[in-house]
């Protein structure tokens, strides 16, 4: 007869014994620096998001993680706490820690977004970020055209100019991200500002991909300049339409990458 504890176990949990033993990787056996638990959380979190440990899987215990990564058990405990705070894991005495369903993950967390962006299912990530942009950016740009201050306009214009002057992928991507976040700030909506900060890493990953895949950078730059111009001239409808053209161009780039 099953005991009371076993009755409480989630139905999809798999016993640790059913999984192959964790093999210590030479390049991940030790984490230098003062934030060992954060580095460990990053490694485990990445493994979870990329699918090494599917939802419902019971993770190795403290002793196993400690042995695998050559860290203290206290560092393991702190790493697990970090992942629980991001809703990737849940834990229960006598059972251990298991991977939560994906719908419970805090995908607005910077770290989770970064892991999500590097997971094998990149197409889903790109589509998710792009859908978010379709929902938010056209109206944010229209509000920015109505509400922006001179200082905010200068920030938008500078980021747009730096995109055109960038000499490498990293410079252009960072300027691109600053451009879009500056528009969110200029919208005057207090909820959009922290939301933009939360998805900053997601935008970085999307823009890196799109910039690498775009053969006509001059057209991409012109689309951004049209948004900047219409916000500057305080034309809400034109700014909204300019964003829709930019998003359609990005949709095409992502679509071509699947072929």
XYZ file of N, CA and C in Angstrom:
777
model
N 0.859 -1.200 0.000
C 0.000 0.000 0.000
C 0.892 1.246 0.000
N 0.620 2.255 -0.885
C 1.447 3.451 -0.906
C 1.273 4.245 0.372
N 2.345 4.864 0.823
C 2.261 5.645 2.049
C 1.651 7.009 1.748
N 1.437 7.789 2.813
C 0.764 9.080 2.668
C 1.584 10.038 1.828
N 2.915 9.941 1.950
C 3.773 10.863 1.212
C 3.650 10.641 -0.273
N 3.622 9.363 -0.698
C 3.568 9.073 -2.128
C 2.274 9.563 -2.747
N 1.195 9.601 -1.976
C -0.066 10.086 -2.505
C -0.007 11.566 -2.849
N 0.884 12.297 -2.186
C 0.968 13.732 -2.403
C 1.850 14.089 -3.591
N 2.544 13.117 -4.123
C 3.448 13.439 -5.207
C 2.689 13.822 -6.470
N 3.181 14.865 -7.199
C 2.548 15.209 -8.467
C 2.573 14.013 -9.400
N 1.527 13.868 -10.209
C 1.378 12.666 -11.029
C 2.510 12.486 -12.012
N 3.089 13.584 -12.501
C 4.091 13.462 -13.557
C 5.519 13.365 -13.040
N 5.688 13.412 -11.726
C 7.036 13.358 -11.193
C 7.676 12.020 -11.514
N 8.907 12.080 -11.910
C 9.650 10.859 -12.208
C 10.734 10.684 -11.149
N 10.921 9.506 -10.720
C 11.934 9.256 -9.701
C 13.311 9.520 -10.267
N 14.168 10.042 -9.414
C 15.528 10.339 -9.849
C 16.233 9.091 -10.360
N 15.891 7.971 -9.774
C 16.548 6.727 -10.167
C 16.251 6.346 -11.607
N 15.162 6.875 -12.172
C 14.796 6.533 -13.531
C 15.610 7.307 -14.553
N 16.308 8.354 -14.132
C 17.100 9.155 -15.051
C 18.535 8.670 -15.055
N 19.225 8.856 -16.185
C 20.635 8.474 -16.215
C 21.431 9.344 -15.266
N 22.497 8.822 -14.760
C 23.326 9.564 -13.815
C 23.862 10.831 -14.465
N 23.951 11.902 -13.660
C 24.494 13.149 -14.162
C 25.996 13.006 -14.328
N 26.491 13.347 -15.500
C 27.922 13.233 -15.777
C 28.571 14.583 -15.564
N 29.627 14.590 -14.810
C 30.315 15.846 -14.531
C 31.001 16.345 -15.789
N 30.728 17.601 -16.171
C 31.379 18.204 -17.320
C 32.633 18.905 -16.854
N 33.711 18.730 -17.595
C 34.986 19.330 -17.190
C 34.904 20.846 -17.193
N 34.101 21.408 -18.138
C 34.034 22.862 -18.227
C 33.018 23.456 -17.266
N 32.329 22.613 -16.498
C 31.332 23.150 -15.566
C 31.507 22.569 -14.173
N 32.690 22.058 -13.899
C 32.904 21.384 -12.629
C 33.116 22.357 -11.480
N 33.493 23.578 -11.805
C 33.749 24.532 -10.732
C 33.381 25.928 -11.200
N 32.762 26.718 -10.322
C 32.362 28.068 -10.656
C 33.216 29.038 -9.844
N 34.164 29.730 -10.466
C 34.979 30.692 -9.733
C 34.175 31.948 -9.415
N 34.694 32.758 -8.519
C 34.033 34.013 -8.185
C 33.228 33.919 -6.918
N 32.687 35.075 -6.506
C 32.001 35.148 -5.223
C 30.567 34.629 -5.289
N 29.934 34.672 -6.476
C 28.532 34.281 -6.581
C 28.411 32.880 -7.168
N 28.876 31.899 -6.410
C 28.847 30.521 -6.885
C 27.416 30.055 -7.084
N 26.523 30.391 -6.127
C 25.149 29.911 -6.222
C 24.424 30.505 -7.429
N 24.752 31.771 -7.790
C 24.121 32.378 -8.961
C 24.586 31.698 -10.240
N 25.869 31.360 -10.310
C 26.397 30.657 -11.477
C 25.782 29.268 -11.590
N 25.610 28.612 -10.453
C 24.992 27.285 -10.446
C 23.529 27.372 -10.865
N 22.823 28.379 -10.364
C 21.423 28.571 -10.758
C 21.327 28.810 -12.255
N 22.272 29.555 -12.806
C 22.286 29.817 -14.246
C 22.456 28.517 -15.029
N 23.355 27.663 -14.589
C 23.599 26.393 -15.281
C 22.389 25.462 -15.204
N 21.817 25.333 -14.026
C 20.660 24.440 -13.865
C 19.449 25.014 -14.598
N 19.250 26.339 -14.479
C 18.129 26.977 -15.146
C 18.188 26.808 -16.654
N 19.372 26.961 -17.211
C 19.535 26.779 -18.649
C 19.190 25.356 -19.061
N 19.608 24.387 -18.266
C 19.306 22.983 -18.570
C 17.806 22.720 -18.529
N 17.128 23.360 -17.587
C 15.682 23.170 -17.477
C 14.964 23.757 -18.692
N 15.298 25.005 -19.029
C 14.588 25.691 -20.102
C 14.854 25.048 -21.458
N 16.047 24.531 -21.662
C 16.339 23.920 -22.964
C 15.807 22.485 -23.062
N 15.230 21.978 -21.964
C 14.548 20.700 -22.022
C 15.305 19.505 -21.504
N 16.493 19.717 -20.913
C 17.224 18.577 -20.343
C 16.422 17.917 -19.219
N 15.680 18.728 -18.486
C 14.837 18.237 -17.396
C 13.405 18.693 -17.667
N 12.589 17.869 -18.291
C 11.213 18.261 -18.641
C 10.367 18.524 -17.396
N 9.282 19.264 -17.560
C 8.365 19.488 -16.433
C 7.947 18.170 -15.787
N 7.945 18.156 -14.446
C 7.601 16.958 -13.696
C 8.795 16.148 -13.256
N 9.976 16.449 -13.805
C 11.173 15.685 -13.463
C 11.703 16.075 -12.086
N 11.990 15.078 -11.279
C 12.659 15.341 -10.000
C 14.149 15.523 -10.272
N 14.693 16.623 -9.769
C 16.101 16.920 -9.998
C 16.992 16.119 -9.048
N 18.270 15.996 -9.401
C 19.219 15.371 -8.474
C 19.184 16.076 -7.118
N 19.531 15.362 -6.076
C 19.509 15.963 -4.740
C 20.742 16.833 -4.510
N 20.781 17.460 -3.335
C 21.885 18.370 -3.024
C 23.238 17.698 -3.144
N 23.327 16.493 -2.642
C 24.607 15.785 -2.664
C 25.089 15.557 -4.091
N 24.169 15.178 -4.976
C 24.548 14.912 -6.362
C 24.984 16.182 -7.074
N 24.219 17.275 -6.894
C 24.626 18.539 -7.516
C 25.967 19.003 -6.959
N 26.141 18.854 -5.663
C 27.391 19.267 -5.031
C 28.580 18.509 -5.619
N 28.389 17.215 -5.832
C 29.450 16.396 -6.418
C 29.680 16.745 -7.884
N 28.595 16.946 -8.632
C 28.691 17.205 -10.068
C 29.437 18.499 -10.369
N 29.136 19.539 -9.601
C 29.711 20.844 -9.890
C 30.814 21.265 -8.919
N 31.156 20.385 -7.986
C 32.233 20.668 -7.040
C 31.957 21.960 -6.269
N 30.745 22.054 -5.717
C 30.366 23.205 -4.916
C 29.795 22.712 -3.591
N 29.627 23.624 -2.655
C 29.075 23.259 -1.350
C 27.575 23.019 -1.439
N 27.053 22.282 -0.476
C 25.607 22.049 -0.444
C 24.847 23.346 -0.183
N 25.449 24.252 0.566
C 24.775 25.533 0.818
C 24.618 26.319 -0.480
N 25.616 26.236 -1.360
C 25.514 26.908 -2.662
C 24.389 26.283 -3.484
N 24.260 24.953 -3.404
C 23.180 24.258 -4.118
C 21.825 24.722 -3.587
N 21.696 24.804 -2.257
C 20.427 25.222 -1.663
C 20.048 26.628 -2.126
N 21.025 27.535 -2.152
C 20.744 28.897 -2.582
C 20.364 28.944 -4.060
N 21.013 28.130 -4.867
C 20.686 28.077 -6.295
C 19.262 27.577 -6.499
N 18.888 26.541 -5.760
C 17.530 26.002 -5.867
C 16.504 27.049 -5.435
N 16.819 27.799 -4.381
C 15.913 28.861 -3.931
C 15.715 29.908 -5.022
N 16.804 30.255 -5.719
C 16.706 31.232 -6.797
C 15.776 30.731 -7.906
N 15.904 29.464 -8.251
C 15.079 28.895 -9.316
C 13.631 28.733 -8.877
N 13.414 28.481 -7.596
C 12.045 28.434 -7.078
C 11.417 29.821 -7.142
N 12.198 30.868 -6.866
C 11.678 32.234 -6.924
C 11.280 32.618 -8.339
N 11.907 31.989 -9.330
C 11.571 32.234 -10.727
C 10.469 31.294 -11.215
N 9.968 30.476 -10.289
C 8.872 29.527 -10.555
C 9.244 28.419 -11.530
N 10.537 28.137 -11.676
C 10.952 26.997 -12.490
C 10.870 25.705 -11.690
N 11.035 25.823 -10.372
C 11.067 24.648 -9.512
C 10.071 24.772 -8.368
N 9.658 23.618 -7.871
C 8.925 23.524 -6.611
C 9.643 22.462 -5.785
N 9.413 22.486 -4.497
C 10.133 21.551 -3.634
C 9.234 21.107 -2.496
N 9.475 19.875 -2.025
C 8.714 19.347 -0.907
C 9.618 18.398 -0.127
N 9.565 18.453 1.190
C 10.376 17.536 1.997
C 10.119 16.082 1.624
N 11.165 15.277 1.633
C 11.143 13.841 1.339
C 10.895 13.521 -0.143
N 10.636 14.566 -0.930
C 10.481 14.359 -2.369
C 11.631 15.011 -3.119
N 11.951 16.244 -2.746
C 13.006 16.983 -3.416
C 12.437 18.086 -4.282
N 13.230 18.529 -5.253
C 12.823 19.612 -6.147
C 12.444 19.038 -7.503
N 11.347 19.556 -8.066
C 10.950 19.103 -9.383
C 10.661 20.306 -10.280
N 10.702 20.074 -11.581
C 10.492 21.124 -12.571
C 9.003 21.408 -12.713
N 8.656 22.669 -12.587
C 7.269 23.092 -12.703
C 6.838 23.125 -14.180
N 5.518 23.081 -14.457
C 5.036 23.232 -15.833
C 5.461 24.580 -16.409
N 5.689 24.628 -17.704
C 6.207 25.836 -18.353
C 5.311 27.042 -18.126
N 3.992 26.818 -18.075
C 3.085 27.955 -17.920
C 3.249 28.656 -16.577
N 3.924 28.024 -15.635
C 4.154 28.655 -14.338
C 5.474 29.424 -14.291
N 6.329 29.219 -15.268
C 7.624 29.892 -15.264
C 7.440 31.397 -15.381
N 8.292 32.131 -14.702
C 8.257 33.588 -14.785
C 9.069 34.031 -16.003
N 8.426 34.064 -17.162
C 9.132 34.382 -18.400
C 9.490 35.858 -18.519
N 9.008 36.684 -17.600
C 9.419 38.084 -17.597
C 10.675 38.302 -16.760
N 11.160 37.244 -16.149
C 12.420 37.330 -15.406
C 13.574 37.411 -16.405
N 14.519 38.303 -16.165
C 15.637 38.505 -17.094
C 16.390 37.205 -17.372
N 16.689 36.464 -16.304
C 17.464 35.235 -16.479
C 16.680 34.198 -17.273
N 15.412 34.025 -16.944
C 14.600 33.031 -17.641
C 14.473 33.389 -19.118
N 14.306 34.672 -19.411
C 14.242 35.108 -20.806
C 15.531 34.790 -21.544
N 16.660 35.032 -20.884
C 17.951 34.755 -21.516
C 18.112 33.263 -21.785
N 17.687 32.416 -20.840
C 17.769 30.969 -21.060
C 16.824 30.549 -22.174
N 15.645 31.130 -22.173
C 14.639 30.828 -23.183
C 15.166 31.170 -24.582
N 15.867 32.304 -24.677
C 16.382 32.766 -25.966
C 17.440 31.840 -26.548
N 18.151 31.123 -25.696
C 19.208 30.230 -26.177
C 18.763 28.775 -26.219
N 17.485 28.521 -25.975
C 16.992 27.151 -25.997
C 16.858 26.666 -27.440
N 16.794 25.354 -27.668
C 16.678 24.828 -29.035
C 15.426 25.308 -29.753
N 14.366 25.607 -29.009
C 13.110 26.019 -29.613
C 13.110 27.523 -29.845
N 14.128 28.015 -30.562
C 14.293 29.450 -30.749
C 13.155 30.064 -31.547
N 12.604 29.325 -32.489
C 11.528 29.860 -33.319
C 10.336 30.283 -32.467
N 10.004 29.476 -31.469
C 8.901 29.822 -30.572
C 9.232 31.095 -29.809
N 10.464 31.206 -29.351
C 10.891 32.398 -28.623
C 10.763 33.642 -29.495
N 11.287 33.574 -30.712
C 11.232 34.726 -31.604
C 9.792 35.134 -31.889
N 8.937 34.156 -32.129
C 7.540 34.443 -32.424
C 6.845 35.068 -31.215
N 7.174 34.578 -30.025
C 6.569 35.107 -28.801
C 6.944 36.571 -28.580
N 8.227 36.886 -28.736
C 8.679 38.265 -28.560
C 8.061 39.169 -29.619
N 8.006 38.680 -30.846
C 7.447 39.486 -31.930
C 5.958 39.749 -31.730
N 5.224 38.767 -31.243
C 3.807 38.979 -30.946
C 3.631 40.037 -29.856
N 4.498 39.980 -28.857
C 4.466 40.990 -27.794
C 4.658 42.380 -28.393
N 5.592 42.502 -29.340
C 5.851 43.800 -29.959
C 4.630 44.288 -30.738
N 3.961 43.388 -31.443
C 2.761 43.772 -32.186
C 1.689 44.322 -31.245
N 1.599 43.757 -30.063
C 0.584 44.186 -29.093
C 0.921 45.546 -28.492
N 2.205 45.791 -28.232
C 2.620 46.957 -27.446
C 3.112 48.140 -28.276
N 4.000 47.900 -29.218
C 4.782 48.991 -29.811
C 3.996 49.985 -30.682
N 3.036 49.557 -31.500
C 2.345 50.571 -32.320
C 1.674 51.657 -31.488
N 0.938 51.252 -30.453
C 0.250 52.249 -29.631
C 1.229 53.030 -28.758
N 2.293 52.363 -28.303
C 3.297 53.081 -27.514
C 3.927 54.190 -28.345
N 4.174 53.927 -29.614
C 4.760 54.942 -30.493
C 3.785 56.091 -30.738
N 2.510 55.748 -30.877
C 1.505 56.801 -31.057
C 1.430 57.700 -29.817
N 1.452 57.084 -28.644
C 1.439 57.879 -27.405
C 2.716 58.711 -27.286
N 3.849 58.131 -27.695
C 5.113 58.868 -27.633
C 5.051 60.106 -28.525
N 4.416 59.977 -29.682
C 4.288 61.131 -30.578
C 3.470 62.244 -29.935
N 2.532 61.892 -29.090
C 1.687 62.883 -28.433
C 2.313 63.443 -27.153
N 3.107 62.615 -26.459
C 3.502 62.976 -25.105
C 4.992 63.221 -24.893
N 5.810 62.863 -25.840
C 7.259 62.891 -25.608
C 7.746 64.295 -25.255
N 8.758 64.332 -24.390
C 9.407 65.596 -24.057
C 10.580 65.800 -25.012
N 11.166 66.980 -24.981
C 12.332 67.240 -25.836
C 13.493 66.320 -25.453
N 13.652 66.096 -24.161
C 14.738 65.224 -23.716
C 14.515 63.779 -24.190
N 13.284 63.307 -24.108
C 12.978 61.959 -24.572
C 13.149 61.838 -26.078
N 12.773 62.883 -26.795
C 12.954 62.878 -28.247
C 14.428 62.810 -28.593
N 15.235 63.527 -27.862
C 16.680 63.511 -28.108
C 17.248 62.106 -27.886
N 16.724 61.414 -26.872
C 17.177 60.052 -26.589
C 16.793 59.098 -27.729
N 15.574 59.226 -28.234
C 15.115 58.391 -29.347
C 15.966 58.663 -30.590
N 16.178 59.933 -30.880
C 16.935 60.316 -32.078
C 18.387 59.854 -31.996
N 18.984 59.965 -30.817
C 20.371 59.539 -30.656
C 20.514 58.042 -30.873
N 19.587 57.267 -30.305
C 19.651 55.815 -30.479
C 19.481 55.443 -31.948
N 18.578 56.133 -32.648
C 18.356 55.869 -34.068
C 19.608 56.204 -34.873
N 20.221 57.314 -34.551
C 21.453 57.723 -35.243
C 22.580 56.723 -34.980
N 22.685 56.259 -33.742
C 23.753 55.304 -33.404
C 23.539 53.959 -34.091
N 22.289 53.599 -34.366
C 22.028 52.386 -35.140
C 22.664 52.499 -36.518
N 22.455 53.655 -37.156
C 22.999 53.847 -38.496
C 24.508 53.945 -38.532
N 25.101 54.399 -37.432
C 26.559 54.571 -37.384
C 27.292 53.352 -36.840
N 26.556 52.357 -36.367
C 27.177 51.177 -35.751
C 28.081 50.452 -36.745
N 29.203 49.947 -36.239
C 30.175 49.252 -37.093
C 30.205 47.749 -36.863
N 29.417 47.261 -35.899
C 29.365 45.818 -35.663
C 27.989 45.437 -35.119
N 27.768 44.140 -35.057
C 26.461 43.623 -34.648
C 26.090 44.060 -33.241
N 27.043 43.990 -32.316
C 26.734 44.325 -30.928
C 26.333 45.791 -30.782
N 27.056 46.682 -31.442
C 26.736 48.112 -31.348
C 25.346 48.397 -31.917
N 25.050 47.796 -33.051
C 23.746 48.051 -33.667
C 22.610 47.477 -32.819
N 22.820 46.280 -32.297
C 21.784 45.654 -31.485
C 21.484 46.464 -30.238
N 22.520 46.920 -29.552
C 22.313 47.698 -28.338
C 21.616 49.018 -28.648
N 21.992 49.662 -29.761
C 21.337 50.911 -30.140
C 19.873 50.663 -30.510
N 19.619 49.554 -31.179
C 18.255 49.182 -31.557
C 17.392 48.996 -30.309
N 17.924 48.283 -29.335
C 17.186 48.063 -28.090
C 16.940 49.383 -27.359
N 17.952 50.238 -27.299
C 17.787 51.547 -26.649
C 16.711 52.375 -27.359
N 16.659 52.286 -28.666
C 15.662 53.021 -29.456
C 14.249 52.633 -29.035
N 13.990 51.341 -28.968
C 12.638 50.880 -28.655
C 12.280 51.118 -27.187
N 13.252 50.968 -26.298
C 12.967 51.235 -24.887
C 12.732 52.726 -24.653
N 13.443 53.566 -25.399
C 13.244 55.014 -25.270
C 11.836 55.407 -25.708
N 11.315 54.733 -26.713
C 9.942 55.012 -27.152
C 8.938 54.604 -26.078
N 9.172 53.467 -25.445
C 8.282 53.049 -24.359
C 8.287 54.077 -23.233
N 9.472 54.597 -22.900
C 9.553 55.615 -21.852
C 8.818 56.886 -22.277
N 8.946 57.234 -23.545
C 8.332 58.470 -24.040
C 6.817 58.352 -24.166
N 6.282 57.137 -24.101
C 4.835 56.944 -24.218
C 4.080 57.573 -23.055
N 4.770 57.744 -21.929
C 4.137 58.355 -20.766
C 3.280 57.414 -19.953
N 3.334 56.119 -20.283
C 2.558 55.127 -19.526
C 3.481 54.471 -18.507
N 3.149 54.606 -17.226
C 4.033 54.125 -16.164
C 4.209 52.606 -16.165
N 3.264 51.865 -16.730
C 3.387 50.409 -16.758
C 4.318 49.919 -17.861
N 4.420 50.695 -18.931
C 5.248 50.258 -20.058
C 6.738 50.365 -19.760
N 7.113 51.302 -18.907
C 8.538 51.488 -18.619
C 9.150 50.262 -17.937
N 8.602 49.781 -16.809
C 9.178 48.573 -16.204
C 9.002 47.344 -17.080
N 7.934 47.306 -17.867
C 7.735 46.173 -18.766
C 8.844 46.130 -19.811
N 9.217 47.293 -20.318
C 10.308 47.360 -21.283
C 11.624 46.892 -20.690
N 11.879 47.286 -19.457
C 13.110 46.857 -18.790
C 13.125 45.343 -18.617
N 11.979 44.762 -18.292
C 11.899 43.324 -18.083
C 12.211 42.536 -19.349
N 11.777 43.052 -20.511
C 11.983 42.292 -21.744
C 13.219 42.760 -22.513
N 14.051 43.576 -21.878
C 15.229 44.112 -22.569
C 16.104 43.013 -23.148
N 16.367 41.978 -22.362
C 17.229 40.898 -22.859
C 16.559 40.148 -24.004
N 15.235 40.031 -23.958
C 14.513 39.367 -25.049
C 14.644 40.172 -26.334
N 14.522 41.499 -26.238
C 14.687 42.343 -27.416
C 16.097 42.242 -27.964
N 17.078 42.218 -27.073
C 18.473 42.068 -27.504
C 18.646 40.817 -28.370
N 18.134 39.699 -27.887
C 18.281 38.438 -28.620
C 17.537 38.488 -29.955
N 16.337 39.055 -29.949
C 15.572 39.146 -31.191
C 16.297 40.025 -32.204
N 16.770 41.191 -31.773
C 17.412 42.119 -32.697
C 18.731 41.566 -33.219
N 19.454 40.820 -32.387
C 20.684 40.177 -32.868
C 20.363 39.222 -34.011
N 19.333 38.415 -33.809
C 18.946 37.448 -34.832
C 18.508 38.162 -36.111
N 17.635 39.148 -35.983
C 17.084 39.832 -37.155
C 18.180 40.580 -37.908
N 19.091 41.227 -37.180
C 20.172 41.966 -37.833
C 21.082 41.032 -38.616
N 21.382 39.864 -38.044
C 22.218 38.891 -38.758
C 21.526 38.383 -40.015
N 20.204 38.224 -39.946
C 19.465 37.639 -41.058
C 19.035 38.668 -42.113
N 19.152 39.949 -41.807
C 18.696 40.996 -42.721
C 19.773 41.320 -43.741
N 19.433 41.203 -45.011
C 20.401 41.500 -46.072
C 20.395 42.984 -46.433
N 19.260 43.667 -46.223
C 19.137 45.084 -46.579
C 19.082 45.934 -45.317
N 20.248 46.262 -44.789
C 20.301 47.060 -43.566
C 19.836 48.492 -43.798
N 19.998 48.978 -45.017
C 19.565 50.350 -45.305
C 18.045 50.472 -45.189
N 17.336 49.446 -45.652
C 15.873 49.478 -45.524
C 15.471 49.418 -44.055
N 16.123 48.554 -43.295
C 15.814 48.447 -41.872
C 16.053 49.776 -41.163
N 17.152 50.445 -41.523
C 17.448 51.740 -40.913
C 16.404 52.774 -41.303
N 15.982 52.750 -42.554
C 14.974 53.710 -43.026
C 13.649 53.527 -42.295
N 13.301 52.279 -41.993
C 12.064 52.008 -41.264
C 12.126 52.580 -39.850
N 13.273 52.458 -39.207
C 13.440 53.040 -37.871
C 13.410 54.577 -37.944
N 14.048 55.132 -38.964
C 14.080 56.589 -39.100
C 12.689 57.155 -39.351
N 11.831 56.396 -40.030
C 10.458 56.857 -40.257
C 9.695 56.954 -38.940
N 9.931 56.000 -38.045
C 9.297 56.057 -36.721
C 9.799 57.274 -35.962
N 11.111 57.459 -35.966
C 11.722 58.596 -35.261
C 11.187 59.920 -35.801
N 11.074 60.034 -37.116
C 10.610 61.275 -37.740
C 9.182 61.605 -37.323
N 8.311 60.600 -37.337
C 6.902 60.867 -37.037
C 6.664 61.129 -35.556
N 7.482 60.544 -34.698
C 7.390 60.898 -33.279
C 7.867 62.332 -33.087
N 8.948 62.687 -33.779
C 9.484 64.047 -33.696
C 8.449 65.078 -34.171
N 7.746 64.750 -35.261
C 6.750 65.675 -35.815
C 5.404 65.577 -35.110
N 5.340 64.708 -34.102
C 4.129 64.521 -33.290
C 2.926 64.117 -34.141
N 3.133 63.075 -34.937
C 2.089 62.511 -35.788
C 1.763 61.095 -35.295
N 0.818 60.961 -34.398
C 0.524 59.649 -33.794
C 0.147 58.570 -34.807
N -0.776 58.889 -35.711
C -1.219 57.881 -36.671
C -0.079 57.453 -37.589
N 0.722 58.400 -38.020
C 1.843 58.080 -38.892
C 2.915 57.276 -38.152
N 3.129 57.600 -36.877
C 4.097 56.844 -36.080
C 3.629 55.409 -35.901
N 2.334 55.235 -35.632
C 1.763 53.891 -35.487
C 1.934 53.095 -36.785
N 1.634 53.726 -37.915
C 1.755 53.051 -39.207
C 3.212 52.691 -39.504
N 4.134 53.559 -39.121
C 5.555 53.294 -39.352
C 6.020 52.084 -38.548
N 5.512 51.938 -37.329
C 5.858 50.774 -36.516
C 5.297 49.501 -37.144
N 4.079 49.580 -37.651
C 3.490 48.405 -38.301
C 4.352 47.966 -39.496
N 4.900 48.922 -40.252
C 5.760 48.565 -41.390
C 7.046 47.905 -40.915
N 7.613 48.424 -39.826
C 8.823 47.812 -39.279
C 8.559 46.394 -38.797
N 7.458 46.200 -38.090
C 7.121 44.878 -37.571
C 6.854 43.892 -38.707
N 6.211 44.360 -39.773
C 5.966 43.491 -40.927
C 7.279 43.061 -41.562
N 8.231 43.975 -41.612
C 9.549 43.633 -42.160
C 10.241 42.580 -41.297
N 10.137 42.746 -39.975
C 10.738 41.766 -39.057
C 10.045 40.416 -39.188
N 8.723 40.422 -39.337
C 7.981 39.173 -39.554
C 8.519 38.445 -40.787
N 8.799 39.204 -41.847
C 9.323 38.602 -43.082
C 10.691 37.971 -42.853
N 11.525 38.663 -42.093
C 12.873 38.133 -41.813
C 12.782 36.837 -41.031
N 11.935 36.800 -40.006
C 11.777 35.595 -39.207
C 11.181 34.469 -40.065
N 10.218 34.818 -40.910
C 9.605 33.826 -41.784
C 10.593 33.225 -42.761
N 11.474 34.056 -43.335
C 12.473 33.543 -44.276
C 13.468 32.628 -43.617
N 13.727 32.869 -42.339
C 14.723 32.048 -41.633
C 14.253 30.622 -41.436
N 12.936 30.368 -41.511
C 12.401 29.024 -41.320
C 12.543 28.167 -42.565
N 12.754 28.815 -43.708
C 12.770 28.066 -44.963
C 14.113 27.398 -45.205
